[in-house]
Coordinates of C-alpha atoms in Angstrom, one line a residue:
M1 CA 51.6 16.0 62.1
S2 CA 49.8 12.6 61.9
P3 CA 47.5 11.7 64.9
H4 CA 48.5 8.9 67.2
W5 CA 46.2 6.1 66.1
P6 CA 45.3 3.4 68.5
K7 CA 46.0 0.0 66.9
K8 CA 43.1 -2.1 68.3
W9 CA 40.3 0.4 68.0
E10 CA 37.2 -1.1 66.5
G11 CA 34.5 -3.4 67.8
L12 CA 32.0 -4.2 65.0
I13 CA 28.7 -5.2 66.7
Q14 CA 26.5 -7.0 64.1
A15 CA 23.4 -7.5 66.2
P16 CA 20.0 -9.0 65.4
L17 CA 17.0 -6.8 66.0
D18 CA 13.8 -7.8 67.7
F19 CA 11.0 -5.3 67.2
D20 CA 8.9 -4.4 70.2
H21 CA 11.7 -5.5 72.5
I22 CA 13.6 -2.3 72.8
E23 CA 14.9 -3.0 76.3
A24 CA 16.2 -6.4 75.2
N25 CA 17.9 -4.9 72.1
H26 CA 19.5 -2.2 74.4
A27 CA 20.6 -4.8 76.9
S28 CA 22.2 -6.9 74.1
A29 CA 24.0 -3.8 72.7
V30 CA 25.3 -2.9 76.2
K31 CA 26.6 -6.4 76.6
Y32 CA 28.5 -6.2 73.3
I33 CA 30.0 -2.8 74.1
R34 CA 31.2 -4.0 77.5
D35 CA 32.8 -7.0 75.7
A36 CA 34.5 -4.6 73.2
A37 CA 35.9 -2.4 76.0
A38 CA 37.1 -5.5 77.9
Q39 CA 39.1 -6.5 74.8
G40 CA 40.8 -3.1 74.6
C41 CA 38.8 -1.5 71.8
H42 CA 38.8 2.3 71.5
L43 CA 35.5 2.4 69.5
A44 CA 32.3 0.3 69.4
V45 CA 29.8 0.7 66.6
L46 CA 26.2 -0.7 66.4
P47 CA 23.9 -1.0 63.4
E48 CA 21.2 1.3 62.1
Y49 CA 17.8 0.9 63.8
H50 CA 19.5 -1.3 66.5
L51 CA 16.8 -0.4 69.1
T52 CA 13.5 -0.4 67.2
S53 CA 14.2 -2.3 64.0
W54 CA 12.4 -0.8 61.0
V55 CA 8.7 -1.4 61.2
P56 CA 7.2 2.1 60.7
D57 CA 3.6 0.9 60.0
S58 CA 3.4 -0.7 63.5
P59 CA 1.3 1.3 66.0
E60 CA 4.1 0.7 68.5
F61 CA 6.8 2.2 66.4
I62 CA 6.3 5.9 67.0
P63 CA 5.8 5.6 70.8
L64 CA 9.1 3.7 70.9
C65 CA 10.8 6.4 69.0
A66 CA 9.6 9.0 71.5
Q67 CA 11.9 7.3 74.1
Y68 CA 15.1 8.3 72.3
Q69 CA 16.7 10.5 75.0
K70 CA 16.7 7.8 77.6
Y71 CA 19.0 5.7 75.4
I72 CA 21.3 8.5 74.3
N73 CA 21.8 9.2 78.0
S74 CA 22.4 5.5 78.7
Y75 CA 25.1 5.3 76.0
S76 CA 26.8 8.5 77.1
A77 CA 27.0 7.1 80.7
L78 CA 28.3 3.8 79.4
A79 CA 31.0 5.4 77.3
A80 CA 32.3 7.4 80.3
E81 CA 32.2 4.3 82.5
L82 CA 34.1 2.1 80.1
N83 CA 36.3 4.8 78.6
I84 CA 35.3 3.8 75.1
N85 CA 34.0 5.8 72.2
I86 CA 30.6 4.6 71.0
V87 CA 28.6 5.1 67.8
P88 CA 25.2 3.7 68.9
G89 CA 24.1 2.8 65.4
T90 CA 21.2 5.1 64.7
I91 CA 18.4 6.1 67.0
V92 CA 15.0 7.1 65.5
E93 CA 13.8 10.2 67.3
K94 CA 10.3 11.7 67.3
H95 CA 10.4 15.5 67.1
D96 CA 6.9 17.0 66.9
N97 CA 5.4 15.3 63.7
D98 CA 8.8 14.3 62.3
L99 CA 10.8 11.1 62.7
L100 CA 14.6 11.7 62.4
N101 CA 17.1 8.9 61.9
I102 CA 20.1 10.0 63.9
A103 CA 23.7 8.7 64.3
Y104 CA 25.8 10.0 67.2
F105 CA 29.5 9.8 68.0
I106 CA 29.9 9.7 71.8
S107 CA 33.4 10.2 73.1
S108 CA 35.0 8.1 75.9
T109 CA 34.1 11.0 78.3
G110 CA 30.4 10.6 77.5
A111 CA 30.3 13.8 75.5
I112 CA 28.5 13.9 72.1
L113 CA 31.0 15.0 69.6
G114 CA 29.1 14.4 66.4
R115 CA 25.4 14.2 65.3
Y116 CA 24.2 13.3 61.8
Q117 CA 20.6 13.1 60.5
K118 CA 20.3 10.6 57.6
K119 CA 20.2 12.5 54.3
N120 CA 19.8 9.9 51.5
L121 CA 16.7 8.0 52.5
W122 CA 16.0 4.6 51.0
H123 CA 12.7 4.6 49.0
P124 CA 10.5 2.8 51.6
E125 CA 11.8 5.3 54.3
R126 CA 10.7 8.4 52.5
P127 CA 7.0 8.4 53.6
H128 CA 8.0 8.1 57.2
L129 CA 11.4 9.8 57.9
T130 CA 12.5 13.4 57.4
S131 CA 15.8 13.9 55.5
S132 CA 18.5 16.4 56.5
L133 CA 18.2 17.6 52.9
H134 CA 20.6 20.5 52.2
T135 CA 22.3 20.5 55.5
P136 CA 26.0 20.0 54.7
H137 CA 27.9 16.9 55.8
T138 CA 30.2 17.8 58.7
A139 CA 33.5 16.1 59.8
F140 CA 34.5 16.5 63.5
S141 CA 37.5 15.8 65.7
T142 CA 37.5 12.8 68.1
P143 CA 40.0 11.0 70.2
I144 CA 40.6 8.6 67.3
G145 CA 41.0 11.3 64.6
K146 CA 38.8 13.3 62.2
V147 CA 35.6 11.4 61.7
G148 CA 32.5 11.7 59.4
L149 CA 29.2 9.9 60.0
L150 CA 27.0 8.5 57.2
V151 CA 24.0 6.1 57.3
C152 CA 23.2 3.1 55.1
W153 CA 22.0 4.3 51.7
D154 CA 24.4 7.3 51.9
L155 CA 27.0 4.7 50.9
A156 CA 25.7 4.9 47.3
F157 CA 26.6 8.6 47.0
P158 CA 30.3 9.5 46.5
E159 CA 29.4 13.2 47.0
A160 CA 28.8 12.6 50.7
F161 CA 32.3 11.1 51.1
R162 CA 33.8 14.0 49.2
E163 CA 32.2 16.6 51.5
L164 CA 33.6 14.8 54.5
I165 CA 37.2 14.2 53.3
A166 CA 37.4 17.8 52.0
Q167 CA 37.1 18.7 55.7
G168 CA 39.8 16.3 56.7
A169 CA 37.9 13.2 57.7
K170 CA 40.0 10.1 57.8
I171 CA 37.4 7.6 59.2
I172 CA 33.9 7.4 57.8
I173 CA 31.5 5.4 60.1
I174 CA 28.4 3.9 58.5
P175 CA 25.7 2.2 60.6
T176 CA 23.5 0.2 58.3
F177 CA 20.3 -1.8 58.0
W178 CA 20.9 -3.5 54.7
T179 CA 19.4 -6.8 53.6
L180 CA 19.4 -9.0 50.5
A181 CA 15.7 -8.2 50.1
D182 CA 16.5 -4.6 49.3
C183 CA 17.2 -5.8 45.8
S184 CA 14.2 -6.0 43.4
V185 CA 12.7 -9.4 42.4
E186 CA 14.3 -8.9 38.9
G187 CA 17.7 -8.3 40.4
R188 CA 17.5 -11.3 42.7
R189 CA 16.5 -13.4 39.8
R190 CA 19.7 -12.5 38.1
N191 CA 21.8 -12.8 41.3
P192 CA 20.2 -13.8 44.7
L193 CA 23.2 -12.2 46.4
A194 CA 23.1 -9.0 44.4
E195 CA 23.1 -6.7 47.5
E196 CA 26.0 -8.6 49.0
L197 CA 27.9 -7.9 45.8
F198 CA 26.8 -4.2 46.0
L199 CA 28.2 -3.9 49.5
E200 CA 31.5 -5.7 48.7
S201 CA 32.0 -3.4 45.7
M202 CA 31.0 -0.1 47.2
V203 CA 32.6 -0.2 50.7
V204 CA 36.1 -0.9 49.5
A205 CA 35.8 1.4 46.5
R206 CA 35.0 4.3 48.8
T207 CA 38.3 3.8 50.7
F208 CA 40.3 4.0 47.5
E209 CA 38.4 7.0 46.1
N210 CA 38.9 8.9 49.3
T211 CA 42.1 7.5 51.0
C212 CA 40.0 6.9 54.1
A213 CA 38.9 4.1 56.4
V214 CA 35.3 3.0 56.2
V215 CA 33.7 1.4 59.2
F216 CA 30.6 -0.4 57.9
V217 CA 28.3 -2.1 60.5
N218 CA 25.2 -3.9 59.4
V219 CA 22.5 -6.0 61.1
G220 CA 22.8 -9.8 61.3
G221 CA 20.7 -12.8 61.8
E222 CA 20.3 -14.7 65.1
K223 CA 23.3 -16.9 65.9
G224 CA 22.6 -20.6 65.5
D225 CA 19.4 -20.0 63.5
G226 CA 20.9 -21.8 60.5
E227 CA 18.7 -19.9 58.1
R228 CA 20.3 -17.0 56.3
G229 CA 17.0 -15.6 55.0
S230 CA 17.6 -12.0 53.8
W231 CA 20.4 -11.1 56.1
A232 CA 23.3 -9.4 54.3
G233 CA 25.7 -8.8 57.3
G234 CA 29.2 -8.1 56.1
S235 CA 30.3 -5.7 58.8
Q236 CA 33.9 -4.7 58.3
V237 CA 36.6 -2.0 58.5
A238 CA 37.8 -1.3 55.0
V239 CA 41.0 0.5 54.1
P240 CA 42.9 1.2 50.8
F241 CA 45.4 -1.3 49.4
V242 CA 44.1 -4.1 51.7
G243 CA 40.3 -4.0 51.4
A244 CA 38.0 -5.5 54.1
L245 CA 39.4 -6.2 57.5
G246 CA 37.6 -8.4 60.1
K247 CA 34.7 -8.9 57.8
L248 CA 31.8 -10.8 59.4
G249 CA 29.4 -13.2 57.8
W250 CA 25.6 -12.8 58.0
E251 CA 25.1 -14.0 61.6
E252 CA 25.0 -12.0 64.8
G253 CA 28.4 -11.4 66.3
M254 CA 31.2 -9.0 67.2
G255 CA 34.5 -8.5 65.4
V256 CA 37.5 -6.9 67.0
V257 CA 39.6 -5.3 64.3
D258 CA 43.2 -4.1 64.6
V259 CA 43.9 -1.4 62.1
D260 CA 47.3 0.2 61.2
M261 CA 45.9 3.7 60.3
E262 CA 49.3 4.7 58.8
I263 CA 48.0 3.0 55.7
L264 CA 45.8 6.0 55.0
E265 CA 48.9 8.3 54.9
E266 CA 50.6 5.8 52.5
A267 CA 47.5 5.6 50.3
E268 CA 47.3 9.4 50.1
E269 CA 51.0 9.6 49.2
N270 CA 50.3 7.2 46.4
Y271 CA 46.9 8.4 45.0
K272 CA 47.1 12.1 46.1
V273 CA 43.3 12.4 46.1
R274 CA 43.2 14.9 49.0
Q275 CA 46.1 16.9 47.5
D276 CA 44.3 17.2 44.2
M277 CA 41.1 18.3 45.9
A278 CA 42.9 21.0 47.9
S279 CA 44.8 22.4 44.9
E280 CA 44.1 25.8 43.4
G281 CA 41.6 25.7 40.6
W282 CA 40.4 22.2 41.4
H283 CA 38.2 21.4 38.4
Y284 CA 35.3 19.8 40.3
E285 CA 34.9 22.7 42.7
Y286 CA 31.3 23.5 42.0
S287 CA 27.8 22.7 43.2
L288 CA 25.2 21.0 41.0
T289 CA 22.2 23.0 42.1
R290 CA 18.7 22.6 40.9
E291 CA 19.0 26.0 39.1
Q292 CA 22.1 24.8 37.2
K293 CA 20.4 21.6 36.1
T294 CA 17.3 23.6 35.0
E295 CA 19.5 26.0 33.0
G296 CA 21.3 23.1 31.4
R297 CA 18.0 21.9 29.8
S298 CA 17.3 25.2 28.0

């Protein structure tokens, strides 16, 4: 039986980040979440690094990351108060000598239903963050259906999506810190908006490949600044057949998206991706392990 999907369910919160002002960033996030709840949203999603930004070489960064539990508790209380599900972007957590980049799904009761540690680290993150490495991706049940969490550069890996939809995930939520400057100098010389093209191509492609909805929430520049700089923005909910819904530009803002989730059932009926994956003798049912790759070279 199909779940009963709420129609107006998504508040895309494309917030700017101000390093060393964690309380101001949190206050801004809370304001947007309250606004989303007031407009009848069932889910509010924030960007990656929404509290601390990404400045790992600053001496203040690690002490800020040590405060993570305070903000998890705050978002849990807010979710219960407003009766809204919240994905508070990612929160960088200090555990002993490790920094973990964590996304949570907090239900409308305040309970944490899902936790995901970023697996596919972007190159500059690798000296600072600890990856979840071989821990499997896990889908989980929520009040809005079966959900999977990914973070930013995970978008580039179809394998991550396949693991989640094999477990029945219908909605993949991806908090992101993605800028135009993530492209090399050579790439930007060929196309200054190369990363924007990357995102436009990948987000929608993943929905068709997996007959799922993708909730992509990125950071944005300050409203009224007038200078785009390196902001990519582009927060959206993408679905098969239609593509991006409620897509934002590059500036700070919040989009409220109405989604008819029956489109996912229609897409699966058409493409039968999940049906093929669940069939006996599915021909891609294997794991490409390091040992297999080594054997293949001999």
